[in-house]
Amino acid sequence: MATGNGSGWQVRHWTHRFFTITTITTGAGAFALQNFQYAAPTTVDDAIQALSEHGEQAKMLAGGTDIIVQLREGMCEADAVIDIKRIEELMQLEYSSRVGLQLGAGVPCWKIYQHAELSVAYPALVDATRIIGGWQIQSRASVGGNLCNASPAADTIPTLIAHNAVCHIAGPQGRRSLPVEQFCAAPGRNILQPGEILVALTFPPPLPKASSAYERFIPRNEMDIAAAGAASWVQLDDTGERIVKARIALGAVAPTPIFAQEASSWLVGQPVNDETFVEAGEIAKKVASPIDDMRGTREYRVHLVGVLTKRTLAKATHRAQAE
Amino acid sequence: MSSPQHTNTPAQKHSSTRTLQHTTALQRGNEERFVTEKIHVSTTINGEAVEFLCDARQSLLELLRDGLSLTGCKEGCNNGNCGACTVMMNHLPVNSCCVLAVEAEDAEIETVEGIAAQGQLHPVQQCFLQGAALQCGICTPGFIVTVKALLEQNPHPTEQEIRFALAGNLCRCTGYDKIIRSVQAAAEILQEAKS
């Protein structure tokens, strides 16, 4: 689905889809999921216990918009599906302007974009949650699930990086935290160790004269996987005319979503104008290493990085000035 | 594994309303192991308390159609793209192909069958008919469910808002314009009924 393994790592997906279409003629029920055990633990410890019992053969279920399709289409297998939606800690959304945002890993997209304060505090995150799939997907799909799937084209991940979010992980060895840009390891792979689960994401409190934006390019109007995406966060000085700090992150142009460090650092102290945004886009292009696929060529995607970086910087700046 | 709500034990309870021993897997023949471990689920469908037994692997769509004979929701793509299987779950539109039937425990489900009250078509359904907002009709139940939800949330949507809300419902026949006009007509009727 739209939150899925996107942008060029789709070949296997398409091959497989063809395969399932051919096999359905050989016997009814070829589309059916293989059976598995289902558990809906109510505590993090019980979830870890369940995960440890089944090892690699256990899959976590949050919104299910990716995992159910992957299981059905044979892209992955599971002996057990562990539904995390009855664990209170994973479903919590707590925000205060002083502490920031704590977002449980299972909180669905709609809860984020319908929250009045979040669209002011973390607009890039809200931009992304509004355009993941359609309404039906947003009712179920979670930001934590989007992150754990580790798709290079995941819409929310660049916004998490731009917002400097931190991942909180629980496992048999206890709890640990790490910056979100260190979470994805490869297309579809994250750094979670056996028995570990993502519990929550935390976002630092919003700063004065700061804002953010996310944009992606897709070949269709809606309901598609990004050919390229960019999230920009900026903080301006008191006059609103100069950049004090910036964080740019890119999606669908590398094996994982990436932090554009050089472009972000370069922006410090730069005046707010189109030339600055264009130059930042040029610098951001240097870290893009995309592939060719049906959504765009490598050259096209690199070009998009420049355009989307420029546009999101302009939008984030505009929002910061409007504060 | 400790899971107070759901475990793969055979169902102990007897349904007070409507219990269904799901046998689709059996009828399909080659997957006997599916028969052994049924999960008992209590839910509400179209305002009625419903209990059923299902396999963990079954989607809500499969259960509604094959198990409960609520065939209004359609299987289109079966992967969350087309919206033909849209139902309301806890007052939100979802693709029932991307929901496990066991997740319906304690939930409130509303399908297209629950929309016409006492044989009287809902204004959205009436307007789709009058506006010829369908040709083959496979996508229509999904559209009806989503449109009803949209108009409850936003009684005066702009064309842009209608198109955006319906992005997850695909129609391969009408080209959408008649659908959009029918939604606008339904919005007007619902507004008149209110005033």
Coordinates of C-alpha atoms in Angstrom, one line a residue:
Chain A
M1 CA 0.0 0.0 0.0
A2 CA 0.9 3.6 -0.1
T3 CA 2.9 3.3 3.1
G4 CA 4.8 0.3 1.8
N5 CA 8.1 -0.7 0.5
G6 CA 8.3 1.9 -2.1
S7 CA 10.4 3.7 -4.6
G8 CA 12.3 1.3 -6.7
W9 CA 12.4 -1.6 -4.2
Q10 CA 9.1 -2.6 -5.8
V11 CA 10.3 -5.0 -8.4
R12 CA 10.0 -8.0 -6.1
H13 CA 6.5 -6.8 -5.2
W14 CA 5.4 -6.6 -8.7
T15 CA 6.9 -9.9 -9.6
H16 CA 5.2 -11.4 -6.7
R17 CA 1.9 -9.9 -7.4
F18 CA 2.1 -11.5 -10.8
F19 CA 2.9 -14.8 -9.2
T20 CA -0.1 -14.7 -6.9
I21 CA -2.3 -13.9 -9.8
T22 CA -1.1 -16.9 -11.7
T23 CA -1.4 -19.2 -8.7
I24 CA -4.9 -18.4 -7.9
T25 CA -6.0 -20.4 -10.9
T26 CA -4.4 -23.5 -9.4
G27 CA -6.7 -23.6 -6.4
A28 CA -9.2 -21.5 -4.5
G29 CA -7.8 -19.7 -1.5
A30 CA -4.4 -18.9 -2.9
F31 CA -4.9 -15.3 -1.9
A32 CA -5.8 -16.3 1.7
L33 CA -3.3 -15.6 4.4
Q34 CA -1.6 -18.5 6.0
N35 CA -2.9 -19.0 9.5
F36 CA -1.0 -17.8 12.5
Q37 CA -1.5 -17.2 16.2
Y38 CA -2.9 -13.9 17.2
A39 CA -2.2 -12.2 20.5
A40 CA -3.3 -8.8 21.8
P41 CA -1.1 -8.2 24.9
T42 CA -1.9 -5.3 27.1
T43 CA 1.6 -4.5 28.5
V44 CA 4.9 -3.9 26.8
D45 CA 6.5 -6.7 28.8
D46 CA 3.9 -9.2 27.6
A47 CA 4.5 -8.1 24.0
I48 CA 8.3 -8.6 24.4
Q49 CA 7.6 -12.0 26.0
A50 CA 5.4 -13.0 23.0
L51 CA 8.0 -11.7 20.6
S52 CA 10.8 -13.6 22.3
E53 CA 8.7 -16.8 22.1
H54 CA 8.3 -16.7 18.4
G55 CA 11.5 -15.0 17.4
E56 CA 11.7 -14.0 13.7
Q57 CA 8.4 -15.6 13.0
A58 CA 6.4 -13.0 15.0
K59 CA 5.2 -9.9 13.4
M60 CA 3.9 -6.8 15.1
L61 CA 0.5 -5.5 14.1
A62 CA -0.4 -1.8 14.5
G63 CA -2.5 -0.4 11.7
G64 CA -2.0 -3.5 9.5
T65 CA -2.0 -1.5 6.3
D66 CA 1.4 -3.0 5.3
I67 CA 1.8 -6.2 7.3
I68 CA -1.6 -7.7 6.4
V69 CA -0.9 -7.1 2.7
Q70 CA 2.6 -8.4 3.0
L71 CA 1.4 -11.6 4.7
R72 CA -1.3 -12.1 2.2
E73 CA 0.9 -11.6 -0.8
G74 CA 3.6 -13.9 0.6
M75 CA 6.2 -11.1 1.0
C76 CA 6.7 -12.2 4.6
E77 CA 5.7 -15.1 6.8
A78 CA 4.5 -15.2 10.4
D79 CA 3.7 -17.9 13.0
A80 CA 2.3 -15.2 15.3
V81 CA 0.8 -11.8 14.8
I82 CA 1.1 -9.6 17.9
D83 CA -1.5 -6.8 18.0
I84 CA 0.0 -3.9 20.0
K85 CA -3.1 -1.7 19.9
R86 CA -4.3 -2.8 23.4
I87 CA -1.1 -1.6 25.0
E88 CA -1.9 1.8 26.5
E89 CA 1.7 3.1 26.3
L90 CA 1.8 2.5 22.6
M91 CA -1.5 4.3 21.9
Q92 CA -0.8 7.4 23.9
L93 CA -0.5 10.8 22.3
E94 CA 0.6 13.5 24.8
Y95 CA 1.6 17.0 23.9
S96 CA 2.5 20.1 25.8
S97 CA 4.4 23.1 24.5
R98 CA 6.8 22.8 27.4
V99 CA 7.7 19.1 27.2
G100 CA 7.0 18.4 23.5
L101 CA 5.2 15.4 21.9
Q102 CA 5.2 11.8 23.1
L103 CA 3.8 9.7 20.3
G104 CA 3.0 6.0 21.0
A105 CA 4.2 3.7 18.2
G106 CA 0.6 2.6 17.4
V107 CA -1.1 6.0 17.2
P108 CA -2.9 6.3 13.8
C109 CA -2.3 9.1 11.4
W110 CA -5.7 10.7 11.8
K111 CA -5.1 11.4 15.5
I112 CA -2.1 13.5 14.6
Y113 CA -3.7 15.7 11.9
Q114 CA -6.9 16.2 13.8
H115 CA -5.0 17.5 16.8
A116 CA -5.2 21.3 16.6
E117 CA -1.9 22.1 18.5
L118 CA 0.2 19.6 16.5
S119 CA -0.4 21.3 13.2
V120 CA 1.2 24.4 14.7
A121 CA 4.0 22.6 16.6
Y122 CA 5.0 20.0 14.1
P123 CA 3.5 21.0 10.7
A124 CA 5.8 18.7 8.6
L125 CA 4.6 15.7 10.5
V126 CA 1.0 16.8 10.0
D127 CA 1.7 17.4 6.3
A128 CA 2.9 13.8 5.9
T129 CA 0.1 12.1 7.9
R130 CA -2.5 13.8 5.8
I131 CA -1.1 12.4 2.5
I132 CA -0.3 8.8 3.5
G133 CA -2.7 6.6 1.5
G134 CA -6.3 7.7 1.6
W135 CA -8.7 8.3 4.5
Q136 CA -9.2 4.6 5.0
I137 CA -5.4 4.1 5.4
Q138 CA -5.0 7.1 7.7
S139 CA -7.7 5.7 10.0
R140 CA -5.4 2.8 10.8
A141 CA -1.8 3.4 9.7
S142 CA 0.6 4.5 12.4
V143 CA 3.7 6.7 12.3
G144 CA 5.5 4.1 14.4
G145 CA 4.6 1.4 11.9
N146 CA 5.7 3.6 9.0
L147 CA 9.0 3.9 10.7
C148 CA 9.4 0.2 11.5
N149 CA 8.7 -0.8 7.9
A150 CA 11.7 1.3 7.1
S151 CA 10.6 2.0 3.5
P152 CA 13.1 4.4 1.8
A153 CA 10.0 6.3 0.6
A154 CA 8.1 6.4 3.9
D155 CA 6.4 9.8 4.1
T156 CA 6.7 10.3 7.8
I157 CA 10.4 9.4 8.3
P158 CA 11.9 12.5 6.8
T159 CA 9.6 14.6 9.0
L160 CA 10.7 12.7 12.1
I161 CA 14.3 13.4 11.2
A162 CA 13.7 17.0 10.5
H163 CA 11.9 17.4 13.8
N164 CA 14.8 15.7 15.6
A165 CA 12.6 12.9 17.0
V166 CA 14.0 10.2 19.3
C167 CA 12.9 6.5 19.2
H168 CA 12.2 4.7 22.4
I169 CA 12.7 1.0 22.2
A170 CA 11.9 -1.8 24.8
G171 CA 13.4 -5.3 24.7
P172 CA 14.4 -8.3 26.8
Q173 CA 17.6 -6.3 27.8
G174 CA 15.6 -3.2 29.0
R175 CA 15.0 0.1 27.3
R176 CA 17.1 2.2 25.0
S177 CA 16.7 5.4 22.9
L178 CA 18.3 6.6 19.8
P179 CA 17.9 9.4 17.2
V180 CA 15.4 8.5 14.5
E181 CA 18.0 8.9 11.7
Q182 CA 19.8 5.9 13.1
F183 CA 16.7 3.7 13.1
C184 CA 16.5 2.5 9.5
A185 CA 19.3 0.1 8.3
A186 CA 18.3 -0.7 4.7
P187 CA 15.2 -0.9 2.5
G188 CA 12.6 -2.7 4.8
R189 CA 15.2 -3.2 7.6
N190 CA 15.5 -1.5 10.9
I191 CA 17.9 -1.8 13.8
L192 CA 15.5 -3.5 16.2
Q193 CA 17.1 -6.5 17.8
P194 CA 15.3 -9.8 18.4
G195 CA 12.6 -9.3 21.0
E196 CA 12.7 -5.5 20.8
I197 CA 9.7 -3.3 20.0
L198 CA 9.4 0.4 19.2
V199 CA 7.4 1.9 22.1
A200 CA 7.2 5.6 21.3
L201 CA 8.7 8.6 19.5
T202 CA 9.4 11.8 21.4
F203 CA 9.7 15.2 19.8
P204 CA 11.5 18.2 21.4
P205 CA 9.2 21.1 22.3
P206 CA 8.5 23.6 19.5
L207 CA 10.9 26.5 19.5
P208 CA 10.0 30.2 18.9
K209 CA 10.3 31.4 15.3
A210 CA 10.6 27.9 14.1
S211 CA 8.4 25.8 11.7
S212 CA 8.6 23.0 9.2
A213 CA 7.1 21.5 6.1
Y214 CA 7.0 18.2 4.1
E215 CA 6.4 17.8 0.4
R216 CA 6.7 14.8 -1.8
F217 CA 6.4 14.2 -5.5
I218 CA 4.2 11.4 -6.8
P219 CA 3.1 10.6 -10.4
R220 CA -0.5 10.6 -9.4
N221 CA -2.6 13.2 -7.5
E222 CA -3.0 11.1 -4.3
M223 CA -2.6 7.6 -3.1
D224 CA 0.9 6.9 -4.4
I225 CA 4.4 6.3 -3.1
A226 CA 6.9 9.2 -3.2
A227 CA 9.3 9.4 -6.1
A228 CA 11.1 11.8 -3.8
G229 CA 10.2 13.7 -0.6
A230 CA 11.8 16.4 1.5
A231 CA 11.1 17.7 5.0
S232 CA 12.6 21.0 6.2
W233 CA 12.6 22.4 9.7
V234 CA 14.0 26.0 10.2
Q235 CA 14.4 28.3 13.1
L236 CA 14.7 32.1 12.3
D237 CA 16.2 34.9 14.3
D238 CA 14.0 37.6 16.0
T239 CA 13.8 39.6 12.8
G240 CA 12.6 36.6 10.9
E241 CA 15.1 37.4 8.1
R242 CA 17.9 35.1 8.9
I243 CA 18.2 31.3 9.6
V244 CA 19.5 30.3 13.0
K245 CA 19.2 26.6 12.6
A246 CA 17.8 24.1 10.0
R247 CA 17.3 20.4 9.6
I248 CA 16.6 18.9 6.1
A249 CA 15.7 15.3 5.5
L250 CA 15.1 13.4 2.3
G251 CA 13.0 10.4 1.3
A252 CA 13.1 7.9 -1.6
V253 CA 16.5 9.0 -2.8
A254 CA 18.7 6.5 -0.8
P255 CA 18.4 3.1 0.7
T256 CA 16.9 4.8 3.8
P257 CA 15.5 8.2 4.5
I258 CA 18.5 10.5 5.1
F259 CA 19.5 13.6 7.1
A260 CA 21.0 16.2 4.7
Q261 CA 23.6 17.3 7.1
E262 CA 25.7 19.5 4.9
A263 CA 22.8 21.5 3.5
S264 CA 21.4 21.9 7.1
S265 CA 24.7 23.2 8.5
W266 CA 25.2 25.5 5.5
L267 CA 21.9 27.2 6.1
V268 CA 23.0 28.5 9.6
G269 CA 23.3 32.3 9.4
Q270 CA 22.0 32.5 5.8
P271 CA 19.5 35.2 4.9
V272 CA 15.9 34.2 4.1
N273 CA 15.5 34.4 0.3
D274 CA 15.1 32.3 -2.8
E275 CA 18.8 32.2 -3.5
T276 CA 19.4 30.6 -0.1
F277 CA 16.7 28.0 -0.7
V278 CA 18.0 27.1 -4.2
E279 CA 21.6 26.8 -2.9
A280 CA 20.5 24.6 0.0
G281 CA 18.6 22.4 -2.6
E282 CA 21.8 22.1 -4.7
I283 CA 23.8 21.1 -1.6
A284 CA 21.1 18.6 -0.5
K285 CA 21.3 16.9 -4.0
K286 CA 24.8 15.8 -3.2
V287 CA 23.6 13.2 -0.6
A288 CA 20.9 11.8 -2.9
S289 CA 21.8 8.4 -4.4
P290 CA 18.5 7.3 -5.9
I291 CA 17.7 4.4 -8.3
D292 CA 15.8 4.3 -11.5
D293 CA 12.3 2.8 -11.4
M294 CA 8.8 3.2 -12.7
R295 CA 8.3 6.3 -10.6
G296 CA 11.3 8.2 -11.9
T297 CA 14.8 8.0 -13.1
R298 CA 17.8 8.7 -11.0
E299 CA 18.4 12.0 -12.7
Y300 CA 14.8 13.0 -12.2
R301 CA 14.8 12.2 -8.6
V302 CA 18.0 14.1 -7.9
H303 CA 16.4 17.1 -9.7
L304 CA 13.3 16.7 -7.4
V305 CA 15.5 16.9 -4.3
G306 CA 16.5 20.4 -5.3
V307 CA 12.9 21.5 -6.1
L308 CA 11.4 19.9 -3.0
T309 CA 14.1 21.2 -0.6
K310 CA 13.7 24.7 -2.0
R311 CA 9.8 24.5 -1.7
T312 CA 9.8 23.0 1.8
L313 CA 12.3 25.6 3.1
A314 CA 10.2 28.4 1.7
K315 CA 7.0 27.0 3.2
A316 CA 8.7 26.3 6.6
T317 CA 10.1 29.8 6.6
H318 CA 6.8 31.3 5.7
R319 CA 5.1 29.4 8.5
A320 CA 7.8 30.4 11.0
Q321 CA 7.4 34.1 10.0
A322 CA 3.6 33.9 10.4
E323 CA 4.0 32.8 14.0
Chain B
M1 CA 1.9 -16.0 25.8
S2 CA -0.3 -14.0 28.1
S3 CA -3.0 -12.2 26.3
P4 CA -6.1 -11.6 28.3
Q5 CA -8.4 -10.6 25.4
H6 CA -7.6 -13.1 22.7
T7 CA -5.9 -16.4 22.6
N8 CA -6.1 -19.2 20.2
T9 CA -8.2 -21.4 22.4
P10 CA -11.3 -22.9 21.0
A11 CA -14.3 -20.7 21.7
Q12 CA -15.9 -21.5 25.0
K13 CA -18.9 -19.1 24.9
H14 CA -22.1 -19.6 23.2
S15 CA -23.4 -16.8 21.2
S16 CA -26.5 -15.1 22.5
T17 CA -27.2 -13.6 19.1
R18 CA -25.6 -15.1 16.1
T19 CA -22.8 -17.6 16.3
L20 CA -21.1 -18.7 13.1
Q21 CA -18.9 -21.7 12.7
H22 CA -16.9 -20.6 9.8
T23 CA -16.3 -23.4 7.4
T24 CA -14.9 -21.6 4.3
A25 CA -11.5 -23.1 4.8
L26 CA -13.0 -26.5 5.1
Q27 CA -15.0 -26.1 1.9
R28 CA -11.8 -25.0 0.1
G29 CA -10.5 -28.4 1.0
N30 CA -6.8 -28.4 1.3
E31 CA -6.2 -26.4 4.5
E32 CA -7.5 -28.6 7.3
R33 CA -5.3 -27.1 10.0
F34 CA -7.4 -24.0 9.8
V35 CA -10.3 -25.8 11.4
T36 CA -8.7 -26.4 14.7
E37 CA -8.1 -23.0 16.3
K38 CA -11.1 -20.7 16.2
I39 CA -11.1 -17.4 18.0
H40 CA -14.3 -16.0 19.5
V41 CA -15.1 -12.4 18.7
S42 CA -17.8 -10.2 20.2
T43 CA -18.5 -7.1 18.2
T44 CA -21.3 -4.8 17.0
I45 CA -22.3 -4.7 13.4
N46 CA -24.9 -2.2 12.2
G47 CA -26.0 -1.7 15.8
E48 CA -26.6 -5.4 16.4
A49 CA -24.5 -7.4 18.9
V50 CA -22.8 -10.1 16.9
E51 CA -20.5 -12.9 17.9
F52 CA -18.6 -15.1 15.6
L53 CA -15.7 -17.6 15.5
C54 CA -12.9 -17.0 13.1
D55 CA -9.4 -17.9 12.1
A56 CA -6.7 -15.4 13.1
R57 CA -5.7 -15.1 9.4
Q58 CA -9.2 -14.0 8.2
S59 CA -9.7 -10.5 7.2
L60 CA -12.8 -8.6 8.3
L61 CA -13.8 -8.4 4.7
E62 CA -13.7 -12.2 4.4
L63 CA -15.7 -12.6 7.6
L64 CA -18.3 -10.1 6.6
R65 CA -18.9 -11.5 3.2
D66 CA -18.3 -15.3 3.5
G67 CA -19.1 -15.6 7.2
L68 CA -22.0 -13.2 7.9
S69 CA -23.3 -12.9 4.3
L70 CA -22.9 -9.1 4.4
T71 CA -21.9 -9.0 0.8
G72 CA -22.3 -5.3 0.4
C73 CA -18.6 -4.6 0.9
K74 CA -16.7 -5.8 -2.1
E75 CA -13.3 -7.4 -2.7
G76 CA -11.5 -5.3 -5.2
C77 CA -7.8 -5.2 -4.9
N78 CA -7.5 -6.9 -1.5
N79 CA -4.5 -4.8 -0.7
G80 CA -5.8 -1.5 0.5
N81 CA -5.7 0.5 -2.7
C82 CA -9.2 0.5 -4.1
G83 CA -11.6 1.2 -1.2
A84 CA -14.4 -1.2 -2.5
C85 CA -14.3 -3.0 0.9
T86 CA -14.7 0.2 3.0
V87 CA -16.6 -0.1 6.2
M88 CA -16.8 2.1 9.3
M89 CA -14.9 0.8 12.3
N90 CA -15.3 2.8 15.4
H91 CA -16.7 5.7 13.3
L92 CA -13.7 5.8 10.9
P93 CA -13.7 4.5 7.4
V94 CA -11.3 1.5 7.0
N95 CA -10.4 -1.0 4.3
S96 CA -11.9 -4.2 5.7
C97 CA -9.4 -6.2 3.6
C98 CA -6.6 -4.7 5.8
V99 CA -8.3 -5.4 9.1
L100 CA -8.2 -8.8 10.8
A101 CA -11.6 -10.1 11.8
V102 CA -10.2 -10.7 15.3
E103 CA -9.5 -6.9 15.6
A104 CA -13.3 -6.4 15.5
E105 CA -13.4 -7.4 19.2
D106 CA -15.3 -4.7 21.1
A107 CA -15.5 -2.5 18.0
E108 CA -18.4 -0.9 16.3
I109 CA -18.7 -1.9 12.6
E110 CA -21.0 -0.2 10.2
T111 CA -21.4 -1.6 6.7
V112 CA -23.3 -0.3 3.7
E113 CA -26.2 -2.6 4.7
G114 CA -26.7 -0.5 7.8
I115 CA -27.1 2.8 5.9
A116 CA -30.7 2.5 4.5
A117 CA -33.0 2.9 7.5
Q118 CA -36.2 0.8 7.4
G119 CA -35.9 0.3 3.6
Q120 CA -35.6 4.0 3.0
L121 CA -32.5 4.9 1.0
H122 CA -30.1 7.4 2.6
P123 CA -29.8 10.7 0.7
V124 CA -26.3 9.7 -0.4
Q125 CA -27.7 6.4 -1.9
Q126 CA -30.6 8.3 -3.5
C127 CA -28.3 10.9 -5.0
F128 CA -25.9 8.2 -6.4
L129 CA -28.9 6.6 -8.1
Q130 CA -30.4 9.8 -9.4
G131 CA -27.0 11.2 -10.5
A132 CA -26.1 7.9 -12.2
A133 CA -22.9 7.9 -10.1
L134 CA -22.2 4.3 -11.0
Q135 CA -21.9 2.0 -13.9
C136 CA -20.7 -1.5 -12.9
G137 CA -21.4 -0.7 -9.2
I138 CA -18.5 -2.6 -7.6
C139 CA -17.0 0.5 -6.1
T140 CA -20.3 2.0 -5.1
P141 CA -20.8 0.5 -1.6
G142 CA -17.3 1.7 -0.6
F143 CA -18.1 5.2 -2.0
I144 CA -21.4 5.4 -0.1
V145 CA -19.8 4.5 3.2
T146 CA -17.0 7.0 2.8
V147 CA -19.3 9.8 1.5
K148 CA -21.7 9.3 4.4
A149 CA -18.7 9.6 6.8
L150 CA -17.4 12.7 5.0
L151 CA -20.8 14.5 5.1
E152 CA -21.2 13.7 8.8
Q153 CA -17.8 15.3 9.4
N154 CA -17.9 18.1 6.9
P155 CA -21.5 18.9 5.8
H156 CA -20.3 21.5 3.2
P157 CA -17.3 20.1 1.5
T158 CA -15.7 21.9 -1.4
E159 CA -15.1 19.9 -4.6
Q160 CA -11.4 19.7 -3.6
E161 CA -12.3 18.4 -0.2
I162 CA -14.6 15.8 -1.7
R163 CA -12.0 14.6 -4.1
F164 CA -9.4 14.4 -1.4
A165 CA -11.7 12.5 1.0
L166 CA -12.5 10.0 -1.8
A167 CA -8.9 9.5 -2.9
G168 CA -9.0 6.1 -1.3
N169 CA -12.0 5.0 -3.3
L170 CA -11.3 4.1 -6.9
C171 CA -13.9 3.9 -9.7
R172 CA -12.8 2.6 -13.1
C173 CA -16.1 3.4 -14.9
T174 CA -17.6 6.8 -14.2
G175 CA -14.6 9.1 -14.3
Y176 CA -15.7 10.5 -10.9
D177 CA -17.5 13.7 -12.1
K178 CA -20.9 12.2 -11.6
I179 CA -19.8 10.9 -8.2
I180 CA -18.7 14.3 -7.1
R181 CA -21.9 15.9 -8.3
S182 CA -24.0 13.3 -6.5
V183 CA -22.0 14.0 -3.3
Q184 CA -22.7 17.7 -3.7
A185 CA -26.4 17.0 -4.2
A186 CA -26.6 14.8 -1.1
A187 CA -24.9 17.5 0.9
E188 CA -27.6 19.9 -0.1
I189 CA -30.4 17.5 0.7
L190 CA -28.9 16.7 4.1
Q191 CA -28.6 20.4 4.8
E192 CA -32.2 21.1 3.8
A193 CA -33.4 18.2 6.1
K194 CA -31.5 19.9 9.0
S195 CA -33.0 23.4 8.5

